[in-house]
Amino acid sequence: MTTAPMPDFPSGFRWGVSTSAYQIEGAAGADGRGPSIWDTFAHSPGRIVDGSTGDEACDHYHRYAEDVALLAGLGVSAYRFSIAWPRVQPTGTGAANPAGLGFYERLVDGLLDRGVDPVATLFHWDLPQALEDAGGWLNRGTADRFAEYADLVAARLGDRVKLWITLNEPFIHMSLGHGMGVHAPGRMLLFDAFPVAHHQLLGHGLAVAALRARSTSPVAIANNYSPVRLAGDTDADRAAGVAYDALHNRLFTDPLLGQGYPEVPGLDSALIRAGDLDVIAAPVDVLGVNYYNPTSIRAAEEGSPLPFEIVPLTGYPRTAFDWPVAPDGLRDLLLQLRDRYGDRLPPIQVTESGCAYDDGPDADGRVHDPERIAYLAGHVRAVREAIDAGVEVTGYFVWSLLDNWEWAEGFTKRFGLVHVDYATQRRTPKSSYAWFRDQVVRP
Ligand code: BGC
Ligand code: BGC
């Protein structure tokens, strides 16, 4: 597939790819790893569309050297992976499990040997089950446990990880995991899930301090953002848009950037103790932005438990996940963040951007994914437009390096630049892999 030439980016711009532990590692019982909430959830009947689990996933735990070679071949300067908390602390507390940390040390050293910057996320949703049994993120103590875990990781890897990311998408973990029960731990609390927001943010702030005490590398958080598109133009539609925007786009960013909480349903100010907002607002060096699509909103029907209704966004091509392909949403979002937060906004790195399509090998054994190339070309151009409009964006990471275990969708959604045959674990770079290397990264 040929696309028009891709724009140039400032020198030093960081091109990378992202993955997460439970989605690729497998080796669920190896080297003393404890169970996480995703093991429990995936093993509960009816939770995952194809009945699969992450027990083996992409077997990255054993094949990481091959995957590091794929990263080197792609020419990227950074790799964002996540560290599985239950490998480091099998029950979420106490001393580190050296074998668990040893795996990440081998990975980090392998990356550095190949000139790839390790970017480590500390929490990508796989909470140790023992902490869930004690209340999980509904329990304030989990924030302290998270900072202790951050300290253990930084003590071992603080001299080699080049960018720390505390949490991945606390909004999705709150809303899908605790509000709607679609993700682990499967709680359906709707707006009573607010403690999960506050305690994750508190954990973030405490972890920032723990990381700074051990490492001079920059620290970030990766939030999911979705610009709101109104599906109607009544005052009620506009109010619904404001409500959704506060929940999805502001709840985890306003307090982080020192503006306190926005008005959101369920916010229980009794949970917020003196000093919490200062802990949460500890300066970060980078804001990680994960973007997939805008959200189309209109006023809710009378009697709805939600103050808005989410409706399909029309007028865009769609991915295999049925998500609209809307690169203009990424540009709009980056401008919106700049306009909203002004000088408080640190430099942005797009820490996830990508799409699912039903890619498979042709008769010739090659995997052609022109839709992914078109998707990435549009989103990379959107970032360039935002930079031209004055937004400081310093990196872009594709989700994902490999096809992998897509949470409640199991193995049915393929997001990789590299195809994985799950029966054989054979990796086959797709046409988007060569395109991204040759047209975007240009190593
Ligand atoms: C969001 C994605 C998110 C997904 C969770 C979507 O609506 O746009 O960013 O990852 O939900 O599966
Ligand atoms: C998550 C990834 C996920 C991707 C696609 C993001 O919300 O961080 O883990 O695979 O979206 O749904």
mmCIF file of N, CA, C and O and ligand atoms in Angstrom, residues 19-20 23 80 124-125 168-169 172 183 224 290 292 321 323 352 399-400 404-407 415, ligand 2:
data_model
loop_
_atom_site.group_PDB
_atom_site.id
_atom_site.type_symbol
_atom_site.label_atom_id
_atom_site.label_comp_id
_atom_site.label_asym_id
_atom_site.label_seq_id
_atom_site.Cartn_x
_atom_site.Cartn_y
_atom_site.Cartn_z
ATOM 1 N N THR A 19 2.674 -2.342 24.669
ATOM 2 C CA THR A 19 2.000 -3.612 24.994
ATOM 3 C C THR A 19 1.644 -3.563 26.483
ATOM 4 O O THR A 19 1.987 -2.597 27.166
ATOM 5 N N SER A 20 0.984 -4.609 26.973
ATOM 6 C CA SER A 20 0.818 -4.712 28.429
ATOM 7 C C SER A 20 1.014 -6.158 28.866
ATOM 8 O O SER A 20 0.812 -7.096 28.081
ATOM 9 N N GLN A 23 -1.708 -9.006 28.611
ATOM 10 C CA GLN A 23 -2.144 -9.234 27.237
ATOM 11 C C GLN A 23 -1.142 -10.033 26.408
ATOM 12 O O GLN A 23 -1.518 -10.585 25.374
ATOM 13 N N ARG A 80 7.092 0.625 25.093
ATOM 14 C CA ARG A 80 6.298 0.760 26.316
ATOM 15 C C ARG A 80 5.679 -0.597 26.651
ATOM 16 O O ARG A 80 4.888 -1.125 25.869
ATOM 17 N N HIS A 124 -1.096 -1.803 34.630
ATOM 18 C CA HIS A 124 -1.997 -1.892 33.476
ATOM 19 C C HIS A 124 -3.085 -2.910 33.833
ATOM 20 O O HIS A 124 -3.223 -3.944 33.190
ATOM 21 N N TRP A 125 -3.765 -2.651 34.947
ATOM 22 C CA TRP A 125 -5.023 -3.295 35.326
ATOM 23 C C TRP A 125 -4.926 -4.648 36.016
ATOM 24 O O TRP A 125 -5.941 -5.188 36.455
ATOM 25 N N ASN A 168 -2.049 2.979 33.814
ATOM 26 C CA ASN A 168 -2.646 3.015 32.491
ATOM 27 C C ASN A 168 -4.150 3.213 32.604
ATOM 28 O O ASN A 168 -4.842 2.425 33.250
ATOM 29 N N GLU A 169 -4.643 4.260 32.005
ATOM 30 C CA GLU A 169 -6.085 4.493 31.834
ATOM 31 C C GLU A 169 -6.908 4.225 33.092
ATOM 32 O O GLU A 169 -7.784 3.352 33.104
ATOM 33 N N ILE A 172 -10.651 3.934 32.352
ATOM 34 C CA ILE A 172 -11.216 2.682 31.827
ATOM 35 C C ILE A 172 -11.265 1.633 32.947
ATOM 36 O O ILE A 172 -12.229 0.879 33.067
ATOM 37 N N HIS A 183 -14.935 -5.343 32.557
ATOM 38 C CA HIS A 183 -13.541 -5.739 32.780
ATOM 39 C C HIS A 183 -13.407 -6.213 34.227
ATOM 40 O O HIS A 183 -14.272 -5.935 35.063
ATOM 41 N N ASN A 224 -6.706 7.723 29.177
ATOM 42 C CA ASN A 224 -7.514 7.548 27.972
ATOM 43 C C ASN A 224 -8.370 8.798 27.786
ATOM 44 O O ASN A 224 -8.999 9.268 28.742
ATOM 45 N N ASN A 290 -3.667 8.274 25.590
ATOM 46 C CA ASN A 290 -4.121 7.121 24.804
ATOM 47 C C ASN A 290 -5.388 7.537 24.088
ATOM 48 O O ASN A 290 -6.342 7.991 24.722
ATOM 49 N N TYR A 292 -8.267 6.446 21.021
ATOM 50 C CA TYR A 292 -8.822 5.527 20.024
ATOM 51 C C TYR A 292 -9.941 6.157 19.207
ATOM 52 O O TYR A 292 -9.994 5.981 17.999
ATOM 53 N N PHE A 321 -13.533 -3.480 15.616
ATOM 54 C CA PHE A 321 -14.119 -3.310 16.954
ATOM 55 C C PHE A 321 -15.376 -2.458 16.830
ATOM 56 O O PHE A 321 -16.025 -2.126 17.814
ATOM 57 N N TRP A 323 -15.243 0.603 16.103
ATOM 58 C CA TRP A 323 -14.908 1.955 16.556
ATOM 59 C C TRP A 323 -14.687 2.840 15.330
ATOM 60 O O TRP A 323 -14.085 2.390 14.337
ATOM 61 N N GLU A 352 -0.685 5.490 23.348
ATOM 62 C CA GLU A 352 -1.372 4.414 22.613
ATOM 63 C C GLU A 352 -2.179 5.027 21.483
ATOM 64 O O GLU A 352 -2.895 6.015 21.686
ATOM 65 N N TRP A 399 -0.323 1.204 19.443
ATOM 66 C CA TRP A 399 -0.885 0.020 20.084
ATOM 67 C C TRP A 399 -1.292 -0.918 18.966
ATOM 68 O O TRP A 399 -2.215 -0.623 18.259
ATOM 69 N N SER A 400 -0.573 -1.981 18.701
ATOM 70 C CA SER A 400 0.365 -2.636 19.602
ATOM 71 C C SER A 400 1.473 -3.289 18.773
ATOM 72 O O SER A 400 1.322 -3.442 17.560
ATOM 73 N N ASN A 404 -2.674 -9.490 20.313
ATOM 74 C CA ASN A 404 -2.609 -10.008 21.677
ATOM 75 C C ASN A 404 -3.980 -10.239 22.272
ATOM 76 O O ASN A 404 -4.993 -10.135 21.581
ATOM 77 N N TRP A 405 -3.999 -10.554 23.550
ATOM 78 C CA TRP A 405 -5.237 -10.922 24.249
ATOM 79 C C TRP A 405 -5.969 -9.641 24.646
ATOM 80 O O TRP A 405 -5.528 -8.936 25.563
ATOM 81 N N GLU A 406 -7.063 -9.378 23.919
ATOM 82 C CA GLU A 406 -7.733 -8.086 24.049
ATOM 83 C C GLU A 406 -8.840 -8.147 25.117
ATOM 84 O O GLU A 406 -10.025 -8.059 24.837
ATOM 85 N N TRP A 407 -8.434 -8.329 26.372
ATOM 86 C CA TRP A 407 -9.355 -8.232 27.513
ATOM 87 C C TRP A 407 -10.644 -9.028 27.279
ATOM 88 O O TRP A 407 -10.562 -10.183 26.901
ATOM 89 N N PHE A 415 -4.703 -6.163 17.099
ATOM 90 C CA PHE A 415 -4.225 -4.773 17.074
ATOM 91 C C PHE A 415 -2.762 -4.660 16.629
ATOM 92 O O PHE A 415 -2.198 -3.573 16.639
HETATM 93 C C1 BGC B 2 -5.761 -0.332 26.653
HETATM 94 C C2 BGC B 2 -5.176 -1.530 25.956
HETATM 95 C C3 BGC B 2 -6.184 -2.093 24.990
HETATM 96 C C4 BGC B 2 -6.482 -1.048 23.950
HETATM 97 C C5 BGC B 2 -7.494 -1.474 22.906
HETATM 98 C C6 BGC B 2 -6.525 0.578 25.772
HETATM 99 O O1 BGC B 2 -7.671 0.972 26.452
HETATM 100 O O2 BGC B 2 -4.794 0.348 27.386
HETATM 101 O O3 BGC B 2 -4.815 -2.459 26.924
HETATM 102 O O4 BGC B 2 -5.756 -3.278 24.396
HETATM 103 O O5 BGC B 2 -6.997 0.097 24.572
HETATM 104 O O6 BGC B 2 -8.744 -1.682 23.492
#
